[in-house]
mmCIF file of C-alpha atoms in Angstrom:
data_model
loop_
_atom_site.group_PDB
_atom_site.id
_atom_site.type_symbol
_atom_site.label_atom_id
_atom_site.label_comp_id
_atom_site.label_asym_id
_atom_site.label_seq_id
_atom_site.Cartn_x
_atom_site.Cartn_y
_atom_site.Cartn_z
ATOM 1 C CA UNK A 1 25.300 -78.331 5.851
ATOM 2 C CA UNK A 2 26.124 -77.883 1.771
ATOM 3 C CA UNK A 3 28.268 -75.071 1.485
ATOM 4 C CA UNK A 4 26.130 -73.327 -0.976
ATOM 5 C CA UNK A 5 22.968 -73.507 1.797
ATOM 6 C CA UNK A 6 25.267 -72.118 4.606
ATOM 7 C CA UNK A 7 26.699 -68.648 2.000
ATOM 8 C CA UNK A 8 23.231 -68.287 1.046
ATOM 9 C CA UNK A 9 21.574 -68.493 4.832
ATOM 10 C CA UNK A 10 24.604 -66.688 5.880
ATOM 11 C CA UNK A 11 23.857 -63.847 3.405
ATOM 12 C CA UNK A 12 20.249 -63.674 3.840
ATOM 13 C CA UNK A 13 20.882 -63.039 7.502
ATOM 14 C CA UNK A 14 22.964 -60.444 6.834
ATOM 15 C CA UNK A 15 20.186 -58.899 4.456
ATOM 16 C CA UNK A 16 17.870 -59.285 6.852
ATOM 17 C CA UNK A 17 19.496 -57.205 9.359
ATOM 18 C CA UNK A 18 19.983 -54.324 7.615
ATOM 19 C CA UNK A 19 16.113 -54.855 6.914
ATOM 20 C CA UNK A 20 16.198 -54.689 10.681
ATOM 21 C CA UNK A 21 18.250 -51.462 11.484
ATOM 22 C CA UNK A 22 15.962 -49.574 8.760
ATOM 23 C CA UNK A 23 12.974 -50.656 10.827
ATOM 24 C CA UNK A 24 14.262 -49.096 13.615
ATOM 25 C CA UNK A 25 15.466 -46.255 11.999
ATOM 26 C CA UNK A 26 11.675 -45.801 9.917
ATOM 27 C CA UNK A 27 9.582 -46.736 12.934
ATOM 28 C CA UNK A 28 6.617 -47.241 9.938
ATOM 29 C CA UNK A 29 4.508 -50.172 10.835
ATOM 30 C CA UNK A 30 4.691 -51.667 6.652
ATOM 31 C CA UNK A 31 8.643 -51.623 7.176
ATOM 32 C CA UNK A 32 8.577 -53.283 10.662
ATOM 33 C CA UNK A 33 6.310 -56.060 9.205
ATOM 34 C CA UNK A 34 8.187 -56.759 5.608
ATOM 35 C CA UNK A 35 11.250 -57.274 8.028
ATOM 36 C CA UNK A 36 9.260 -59.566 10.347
ATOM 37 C CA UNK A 37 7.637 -61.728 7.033
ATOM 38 C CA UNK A 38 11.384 -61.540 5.910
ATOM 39 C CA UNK A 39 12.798 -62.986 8.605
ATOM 40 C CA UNK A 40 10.197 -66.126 8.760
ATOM 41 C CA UNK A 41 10.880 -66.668 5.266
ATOM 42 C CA UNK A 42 14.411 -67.169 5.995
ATOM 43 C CA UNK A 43 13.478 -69.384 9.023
ATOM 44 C CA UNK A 44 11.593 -71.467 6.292
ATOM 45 C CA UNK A 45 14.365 -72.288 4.450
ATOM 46 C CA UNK A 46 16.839 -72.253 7.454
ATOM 47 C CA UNK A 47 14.188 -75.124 8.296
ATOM 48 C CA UNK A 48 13.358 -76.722 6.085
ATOM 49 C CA UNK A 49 16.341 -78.486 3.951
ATOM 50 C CA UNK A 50 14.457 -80.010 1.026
ATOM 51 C CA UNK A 51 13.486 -76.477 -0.150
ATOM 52 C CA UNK A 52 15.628 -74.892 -2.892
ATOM 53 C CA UNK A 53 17.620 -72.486 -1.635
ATOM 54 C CA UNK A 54 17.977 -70.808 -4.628
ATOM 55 C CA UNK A 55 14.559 -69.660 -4.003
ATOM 56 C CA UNK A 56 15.443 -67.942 -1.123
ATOM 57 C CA UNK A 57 18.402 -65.889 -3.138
ATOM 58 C CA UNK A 58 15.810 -65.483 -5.507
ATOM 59 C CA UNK A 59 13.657 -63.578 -3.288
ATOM 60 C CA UNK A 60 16.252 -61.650 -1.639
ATOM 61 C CA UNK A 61 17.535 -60.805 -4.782
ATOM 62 C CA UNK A 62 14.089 -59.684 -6.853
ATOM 63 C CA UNK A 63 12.673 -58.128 -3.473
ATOM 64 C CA UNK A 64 14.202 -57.620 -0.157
ATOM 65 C CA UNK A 65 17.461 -56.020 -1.593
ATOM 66 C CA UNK A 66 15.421 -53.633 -3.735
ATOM 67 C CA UNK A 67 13.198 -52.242 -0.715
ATOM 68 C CA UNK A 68 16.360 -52.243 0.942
ATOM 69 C CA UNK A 69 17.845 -50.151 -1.480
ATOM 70 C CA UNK A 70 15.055 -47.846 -1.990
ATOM 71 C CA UNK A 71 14.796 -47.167 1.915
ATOM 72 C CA UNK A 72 18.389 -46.709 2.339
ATOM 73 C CA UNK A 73 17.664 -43.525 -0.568
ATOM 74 C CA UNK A 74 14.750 -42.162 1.188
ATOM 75 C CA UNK A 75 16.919 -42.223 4.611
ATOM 76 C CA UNK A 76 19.715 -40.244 2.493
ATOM 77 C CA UNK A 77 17.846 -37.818 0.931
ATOM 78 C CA UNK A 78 15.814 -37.532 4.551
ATOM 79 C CA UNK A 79 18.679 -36.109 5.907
ATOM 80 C CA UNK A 80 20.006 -33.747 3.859
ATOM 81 C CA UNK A 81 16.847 -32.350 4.262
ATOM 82 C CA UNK A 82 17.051 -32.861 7.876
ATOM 83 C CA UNK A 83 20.593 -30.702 7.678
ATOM 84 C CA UNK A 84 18.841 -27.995 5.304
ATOM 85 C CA UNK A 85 16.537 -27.955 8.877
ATOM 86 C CA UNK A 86 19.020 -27.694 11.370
ATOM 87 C CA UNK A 87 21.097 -25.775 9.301
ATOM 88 C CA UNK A 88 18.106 -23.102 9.293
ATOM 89 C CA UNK A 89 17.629 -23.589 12.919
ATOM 90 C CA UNK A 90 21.562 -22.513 13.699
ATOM 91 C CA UNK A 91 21.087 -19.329 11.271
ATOM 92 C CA UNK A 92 17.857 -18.119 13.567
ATOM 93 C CA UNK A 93 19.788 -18.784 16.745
ATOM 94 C CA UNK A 94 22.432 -16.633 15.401
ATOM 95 C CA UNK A 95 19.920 -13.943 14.293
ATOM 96 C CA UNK A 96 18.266 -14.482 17.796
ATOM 97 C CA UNK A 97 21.454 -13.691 19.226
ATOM 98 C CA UNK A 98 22.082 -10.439 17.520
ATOM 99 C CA UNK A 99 18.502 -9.040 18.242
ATOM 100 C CA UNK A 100 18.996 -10.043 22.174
ATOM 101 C CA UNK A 101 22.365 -7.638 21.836
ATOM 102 C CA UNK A 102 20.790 -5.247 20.030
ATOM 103 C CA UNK A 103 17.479 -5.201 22.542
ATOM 104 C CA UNK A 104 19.666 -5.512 25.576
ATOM 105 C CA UNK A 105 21.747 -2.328 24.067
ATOM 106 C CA UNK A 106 18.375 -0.840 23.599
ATOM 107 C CA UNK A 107 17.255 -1.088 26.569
ATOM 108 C CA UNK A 108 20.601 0.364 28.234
ATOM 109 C CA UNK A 109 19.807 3.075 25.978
ATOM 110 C CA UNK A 110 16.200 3.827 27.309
ATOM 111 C CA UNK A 111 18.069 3.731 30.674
ATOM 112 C CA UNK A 112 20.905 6.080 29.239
ATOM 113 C CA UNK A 113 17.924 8.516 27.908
ATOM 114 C CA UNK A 114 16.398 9.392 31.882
ATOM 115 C CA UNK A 115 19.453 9.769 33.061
ATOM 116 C CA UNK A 116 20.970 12.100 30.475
ATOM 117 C CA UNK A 117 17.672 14.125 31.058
ATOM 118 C CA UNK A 118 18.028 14.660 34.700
ATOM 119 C CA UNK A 119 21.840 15.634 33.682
ATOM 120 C CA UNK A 120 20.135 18.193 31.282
ATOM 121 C CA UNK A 121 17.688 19.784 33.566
ATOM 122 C CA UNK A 122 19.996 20.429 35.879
ATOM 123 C CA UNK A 123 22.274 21.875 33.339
ATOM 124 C CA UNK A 124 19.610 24.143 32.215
ATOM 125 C CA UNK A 125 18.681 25.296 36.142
ATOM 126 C CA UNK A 126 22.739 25.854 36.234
ATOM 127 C CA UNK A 127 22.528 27.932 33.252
ATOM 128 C CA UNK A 128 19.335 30.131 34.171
ATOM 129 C CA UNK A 129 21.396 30.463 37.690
ATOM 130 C CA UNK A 130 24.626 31.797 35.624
ATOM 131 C CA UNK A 131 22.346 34.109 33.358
ATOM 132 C CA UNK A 132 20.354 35.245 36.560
ATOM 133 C CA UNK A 133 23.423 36.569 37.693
ATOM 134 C CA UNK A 134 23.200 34.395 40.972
ATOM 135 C CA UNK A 135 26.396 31.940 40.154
ATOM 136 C CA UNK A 136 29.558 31.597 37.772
ATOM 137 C CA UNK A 137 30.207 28.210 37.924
ATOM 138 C CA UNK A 138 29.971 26.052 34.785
ATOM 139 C CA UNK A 139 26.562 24.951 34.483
ATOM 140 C CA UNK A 140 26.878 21.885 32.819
ATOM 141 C CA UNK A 141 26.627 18.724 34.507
ATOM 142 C CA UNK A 142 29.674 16.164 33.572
ATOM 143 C CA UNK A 143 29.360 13.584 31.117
ATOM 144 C CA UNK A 144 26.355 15.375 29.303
ATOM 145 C CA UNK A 145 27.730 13.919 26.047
ATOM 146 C CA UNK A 146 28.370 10.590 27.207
ATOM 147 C CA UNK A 147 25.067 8.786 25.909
ATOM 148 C CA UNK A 148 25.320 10.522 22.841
ATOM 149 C CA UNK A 149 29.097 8.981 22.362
ATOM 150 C CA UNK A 150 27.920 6.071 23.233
ATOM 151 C CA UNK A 151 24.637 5.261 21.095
ATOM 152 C CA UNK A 152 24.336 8.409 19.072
ATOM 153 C CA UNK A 153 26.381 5.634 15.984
ATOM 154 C CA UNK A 154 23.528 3.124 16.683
ATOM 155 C CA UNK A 155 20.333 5.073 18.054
ATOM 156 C CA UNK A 156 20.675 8.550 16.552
ATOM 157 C CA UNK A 157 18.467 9.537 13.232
ATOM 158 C CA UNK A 158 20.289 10.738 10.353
ATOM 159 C CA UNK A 159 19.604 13.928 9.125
ATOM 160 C CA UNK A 160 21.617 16.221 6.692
ATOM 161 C CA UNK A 161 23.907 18.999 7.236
ATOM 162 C CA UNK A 162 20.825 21.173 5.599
ATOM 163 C CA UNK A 163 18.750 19.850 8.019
ATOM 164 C CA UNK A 164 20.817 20.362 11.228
ATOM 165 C CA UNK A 165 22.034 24.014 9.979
ATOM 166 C CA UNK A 166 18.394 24.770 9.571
ATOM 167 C CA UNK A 167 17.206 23.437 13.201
ATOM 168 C CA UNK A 168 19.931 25.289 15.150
ATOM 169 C CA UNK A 169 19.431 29.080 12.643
ATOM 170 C CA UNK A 170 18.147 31.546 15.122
ATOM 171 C CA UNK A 171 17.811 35.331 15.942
ATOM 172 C CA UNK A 172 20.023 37.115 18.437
ATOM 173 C CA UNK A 173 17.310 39.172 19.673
ATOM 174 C CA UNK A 174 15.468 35.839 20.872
ATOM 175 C CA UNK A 175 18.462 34.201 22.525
ATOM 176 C CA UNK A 176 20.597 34.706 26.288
ATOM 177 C CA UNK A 177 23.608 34.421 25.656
ATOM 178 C CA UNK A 178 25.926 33.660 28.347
ATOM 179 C CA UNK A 179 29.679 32.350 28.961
ATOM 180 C CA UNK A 180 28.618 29.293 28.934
ATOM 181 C CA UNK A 181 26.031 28.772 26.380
ATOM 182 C CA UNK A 182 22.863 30.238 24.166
ATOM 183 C CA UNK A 183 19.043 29.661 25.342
ATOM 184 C CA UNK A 184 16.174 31.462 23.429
ATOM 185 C CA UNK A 185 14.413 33.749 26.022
ATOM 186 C CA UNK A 186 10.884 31.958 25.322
ATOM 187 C CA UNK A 187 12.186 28.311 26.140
ATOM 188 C CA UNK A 188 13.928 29.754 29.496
ATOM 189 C CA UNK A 189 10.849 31.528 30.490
ATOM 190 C CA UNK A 190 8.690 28.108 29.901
ATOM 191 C CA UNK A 191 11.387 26.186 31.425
ATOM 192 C CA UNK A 192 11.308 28.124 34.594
ATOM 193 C CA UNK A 193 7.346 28.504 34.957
ATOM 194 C CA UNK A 194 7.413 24.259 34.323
ATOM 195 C CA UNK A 195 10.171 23.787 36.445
ATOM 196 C CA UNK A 196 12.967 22.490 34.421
ATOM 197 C CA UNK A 197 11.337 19.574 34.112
ATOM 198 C CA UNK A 198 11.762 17.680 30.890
ATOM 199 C CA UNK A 199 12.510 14.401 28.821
ATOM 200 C CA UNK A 200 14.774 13.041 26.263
ATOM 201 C CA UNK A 201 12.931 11.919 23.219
ATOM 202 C CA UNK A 202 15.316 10.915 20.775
ATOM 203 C CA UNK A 203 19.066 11.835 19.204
ATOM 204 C CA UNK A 204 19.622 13.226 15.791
ATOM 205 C CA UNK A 205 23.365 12.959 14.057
ATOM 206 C CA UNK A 206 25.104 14.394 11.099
ATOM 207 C CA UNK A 207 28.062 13.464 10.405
ATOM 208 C CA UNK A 208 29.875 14.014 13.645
ATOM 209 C CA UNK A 209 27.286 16.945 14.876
ATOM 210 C CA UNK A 210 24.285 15.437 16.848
ATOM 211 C CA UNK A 211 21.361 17.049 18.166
ATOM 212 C CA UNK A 212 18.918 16.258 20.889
ATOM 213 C CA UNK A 213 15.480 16.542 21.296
ATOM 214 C CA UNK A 214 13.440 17.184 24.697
ATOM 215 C CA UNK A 215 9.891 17.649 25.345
ATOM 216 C CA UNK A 216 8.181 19.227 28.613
ATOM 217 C CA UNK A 217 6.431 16.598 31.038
ATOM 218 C CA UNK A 218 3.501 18.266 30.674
ATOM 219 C CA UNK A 219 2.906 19.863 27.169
ATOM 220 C CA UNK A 220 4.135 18.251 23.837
ATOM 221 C CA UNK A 221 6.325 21.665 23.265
ATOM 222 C CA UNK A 222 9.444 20.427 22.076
ATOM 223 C CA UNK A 223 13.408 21.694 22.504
ATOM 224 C CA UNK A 224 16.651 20.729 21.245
ATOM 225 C CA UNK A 225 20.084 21.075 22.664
ATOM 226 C CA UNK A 226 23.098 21.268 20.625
ATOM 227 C CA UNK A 227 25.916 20.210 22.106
ATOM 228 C CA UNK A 228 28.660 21.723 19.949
ATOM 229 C CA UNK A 229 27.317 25.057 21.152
ATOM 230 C CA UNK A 230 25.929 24.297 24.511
ATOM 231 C CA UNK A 231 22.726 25.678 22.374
ATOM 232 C CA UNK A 232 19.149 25.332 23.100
ATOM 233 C CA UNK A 233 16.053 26.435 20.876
ATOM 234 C CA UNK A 234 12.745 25.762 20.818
ATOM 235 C CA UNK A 235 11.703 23.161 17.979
ATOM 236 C CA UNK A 236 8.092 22.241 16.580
ATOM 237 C CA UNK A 237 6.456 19.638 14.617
ATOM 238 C CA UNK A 238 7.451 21.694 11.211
ATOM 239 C CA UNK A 239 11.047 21.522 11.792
ATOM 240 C CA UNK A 240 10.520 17.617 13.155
ATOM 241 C CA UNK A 241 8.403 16.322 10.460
ATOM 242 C CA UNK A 242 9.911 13.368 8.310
ATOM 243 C CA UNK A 243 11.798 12.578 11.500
ATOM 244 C CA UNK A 244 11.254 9.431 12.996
ATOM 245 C CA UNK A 245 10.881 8.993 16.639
ATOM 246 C CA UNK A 246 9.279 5.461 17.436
ATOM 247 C CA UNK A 247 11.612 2.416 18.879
ATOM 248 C CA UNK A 248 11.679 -0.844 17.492
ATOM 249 C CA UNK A 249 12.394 -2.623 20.719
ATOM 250 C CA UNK A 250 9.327 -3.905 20.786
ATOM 251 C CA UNK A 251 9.472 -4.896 17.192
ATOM 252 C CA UNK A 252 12.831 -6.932 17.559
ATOM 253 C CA UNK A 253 11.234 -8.053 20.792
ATOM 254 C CA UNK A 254 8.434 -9.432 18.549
ATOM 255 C CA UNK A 255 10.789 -10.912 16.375
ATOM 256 C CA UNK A 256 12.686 -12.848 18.852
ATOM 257 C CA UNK A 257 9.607 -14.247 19.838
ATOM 258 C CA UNK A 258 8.759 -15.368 16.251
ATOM 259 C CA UNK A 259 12.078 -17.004 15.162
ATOM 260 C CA UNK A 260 12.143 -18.882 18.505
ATOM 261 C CA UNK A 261 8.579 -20.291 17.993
ATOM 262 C CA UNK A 262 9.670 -21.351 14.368
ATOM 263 C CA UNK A 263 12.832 -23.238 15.793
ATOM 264 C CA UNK A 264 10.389 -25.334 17.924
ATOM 265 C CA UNK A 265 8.155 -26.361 14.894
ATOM 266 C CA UNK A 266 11.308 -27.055 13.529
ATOM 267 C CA UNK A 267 13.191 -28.776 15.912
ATOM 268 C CA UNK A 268 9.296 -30.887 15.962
ATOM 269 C CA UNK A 269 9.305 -31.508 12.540
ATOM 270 C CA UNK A 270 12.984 -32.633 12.167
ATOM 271 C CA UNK A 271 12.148 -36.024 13.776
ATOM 272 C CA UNK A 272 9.107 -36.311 11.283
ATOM 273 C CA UNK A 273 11.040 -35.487 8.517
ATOM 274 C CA UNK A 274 13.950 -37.547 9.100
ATOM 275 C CA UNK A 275 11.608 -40.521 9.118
ATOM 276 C CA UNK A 276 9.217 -39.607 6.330
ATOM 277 C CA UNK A 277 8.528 -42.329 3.325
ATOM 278 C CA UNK A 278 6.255 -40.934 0.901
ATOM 279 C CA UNK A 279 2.758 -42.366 0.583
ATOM 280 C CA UNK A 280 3.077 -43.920 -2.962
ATOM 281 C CA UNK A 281 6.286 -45.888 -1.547
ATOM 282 C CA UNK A 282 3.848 -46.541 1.544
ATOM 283 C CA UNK A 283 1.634 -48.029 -0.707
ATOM 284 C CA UNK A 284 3.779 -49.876 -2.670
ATOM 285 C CA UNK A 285 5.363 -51.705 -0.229
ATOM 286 C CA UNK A 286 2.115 -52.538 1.602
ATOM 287 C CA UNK A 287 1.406 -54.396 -1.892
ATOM 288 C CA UNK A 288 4.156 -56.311 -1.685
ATOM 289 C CA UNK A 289 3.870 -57.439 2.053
ATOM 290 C CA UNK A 290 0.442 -58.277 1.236
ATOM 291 C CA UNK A 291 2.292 -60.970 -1.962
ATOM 292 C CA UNK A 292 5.042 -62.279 0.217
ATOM 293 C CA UNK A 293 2.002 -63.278 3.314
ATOM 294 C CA UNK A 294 0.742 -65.484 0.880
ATOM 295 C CA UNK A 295 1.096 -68.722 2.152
ATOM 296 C CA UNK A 296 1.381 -70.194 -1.450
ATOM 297 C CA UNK A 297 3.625 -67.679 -2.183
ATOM 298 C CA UNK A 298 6.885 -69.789 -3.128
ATOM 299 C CA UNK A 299 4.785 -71.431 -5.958
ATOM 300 C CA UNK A 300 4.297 -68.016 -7.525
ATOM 301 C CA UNK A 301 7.869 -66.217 -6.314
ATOM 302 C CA UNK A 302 8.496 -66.109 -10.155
ATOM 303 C CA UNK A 303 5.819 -63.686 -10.416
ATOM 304 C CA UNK A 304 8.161 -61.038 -7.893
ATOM 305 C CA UNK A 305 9.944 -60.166 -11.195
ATOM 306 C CA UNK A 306 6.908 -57.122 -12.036
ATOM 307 C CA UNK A 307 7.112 -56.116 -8.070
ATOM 308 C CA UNK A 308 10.587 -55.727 -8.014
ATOM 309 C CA UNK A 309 10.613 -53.799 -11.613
ATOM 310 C CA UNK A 310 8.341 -51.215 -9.787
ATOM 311 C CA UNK A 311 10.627 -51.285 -6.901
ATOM 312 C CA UNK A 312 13.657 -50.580 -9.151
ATOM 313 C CA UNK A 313 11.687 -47.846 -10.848
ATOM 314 C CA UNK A 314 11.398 -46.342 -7.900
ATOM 315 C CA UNK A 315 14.630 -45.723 -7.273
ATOM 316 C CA UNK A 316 15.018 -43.313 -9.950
ATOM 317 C CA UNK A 317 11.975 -41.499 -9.333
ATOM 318 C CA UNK A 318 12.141 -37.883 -7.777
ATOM 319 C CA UNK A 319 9.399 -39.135 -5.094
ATOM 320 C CA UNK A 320 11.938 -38.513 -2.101
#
């Protein structure tokens, strides 16, 4: 075979199978079949001896290298936006993350809040025992501070010092006072006549000083307990209000949900995108494997020149 005929079959196969591995790669049924036509085009030649070769060049040349080239753009420019996907993906899983800490701490503090008001009713039993005269042991269970050292930095509402000096004021004439602490007479006699039996609602902090706020089981009377002082004092909605007391577990909860249903659409459309040619690219290219499935078309491969133009424009369009 002329050495000419075997570089230019040589190179045409070589052309032809990076038409191949983009066909793959695209999975688009216009690709798939301009590789196919491709390929029989070279077997016409490879076949056929008395045909010019230089034809064949020609069409590789004015066509096949062009839609090559233009496909090999879309494919880079498909994944960077692929990356830009992922990329977003990795940052909600990392977000994900934090909330699942943050709602697993949350819920250790829910747990934290029953048991730090059984620890309080029985402190305040203690103390009306102690002010009753009827023991002189300390009346305060151990560890009462220990969910407010441990969450009061993440779970505890800020007020100010103004705030806190105002919540704990109160008159001597309306308070025990014992060794071991102060109680206003009213809350002990409503404590006693309920039996002791109330509920952490939520922690206030200033600065290092926190606060913490019970409610009765049964009525919606409020009381705090001041720790600093082993203080207690009735509190109302007046001396609450602008204080929040709602969770956002469920919130964060929500949010979870949210970020891990947008992965999966992502994660979905990642293969989509990754593949994507845009339509007017689509329809180009179906143009030109309707030209090269003309049977005649050798006798008119001069006319390619205006195809391949619009191919080469392509490239340097902001289509992809």
């Amino acid at each position: 075979m002329d050495e000419h005929i075997a570089g230019v079959l040589a190179e045409s196969n070589r052309i032809i199978n990076r038409l191949q591995l983009l066909s793959v790669f695209f999975q688009e049924e216009v690709v798939l079949k301009i590789y196919l036509r491709s390929k029989v085009i070279h077997q016409l030649f490879e076949n056929n001896t008395e045909l010019s070769i230089d034809k064949l060049e020609l069409f590789h040349l004015q066509f096949t290298s062009s839609v090559i080239e233009l496909l090999r753009k879309i494919k880079k420019n498909n994944e960077k936006n692929v990356t830009l996907i992922y990329d977003e993906i990795q940052l909600n899983k990392e977000v994900i993350a934090k909330l699942n800490d943050t709602v697993l701490n949350e819920k250790n503090f829910l747990e934290g809040k029953k048991s730090q008001s059984l620890k309080v009713n029985i402190s305040l039993r203690n103390l009306f025992e102690e002010l009753s005269g009827h023991s002189t042991d300390f009346p305060f269970v151990k560890n009462i501070t220990r969910l407010s050292a441990r969450y009061a930095k993440d779970f505890y509402y800020t007020i100010t010092a103004d705030n806190l000096a105002e919540l704990i004021n109160y008159e001597e004439s309306e308070v025990y006072i014992s060794t071991y602490g102060v109680i206003e007479k009213k809350l002990m006699g409503l404590l006693c006549k309920l039996d002791f039996k109330t509920e952490f609602v939520y922690g206030l902090k200033s600065g290092m000083l926190i606060i913490e706020i019970y409610k009765f089981v049964e009525t919606e009377q409020h009381f705090l307990f001041f720790p600093s002082r082993n203080l207690f004092l009735f509190c109302n909605a007046d001396d609450l209000a602008g204080i929040g007391i709602s969770t956002n577990v469920s919130e964060k909860g929500r949010l979870i949900q949210e970020l891990s249903y947008q992965n999966d659409k992502l994660e979905s459309n990642a293969a989509s995108v990754k593949t994507y040619i845009p339509a007017e690219i689509i329809s180009l290219l179906e143009d030109n494997y309707t030209k090269i499935s003309d049977l005649n078309f050798l006798n008119h491969l001069n006319n390619f020149d205006v195809q391949a133009n619009i191919l080469k424009a392509m490239l340097n369009t902001d289509l992809m």
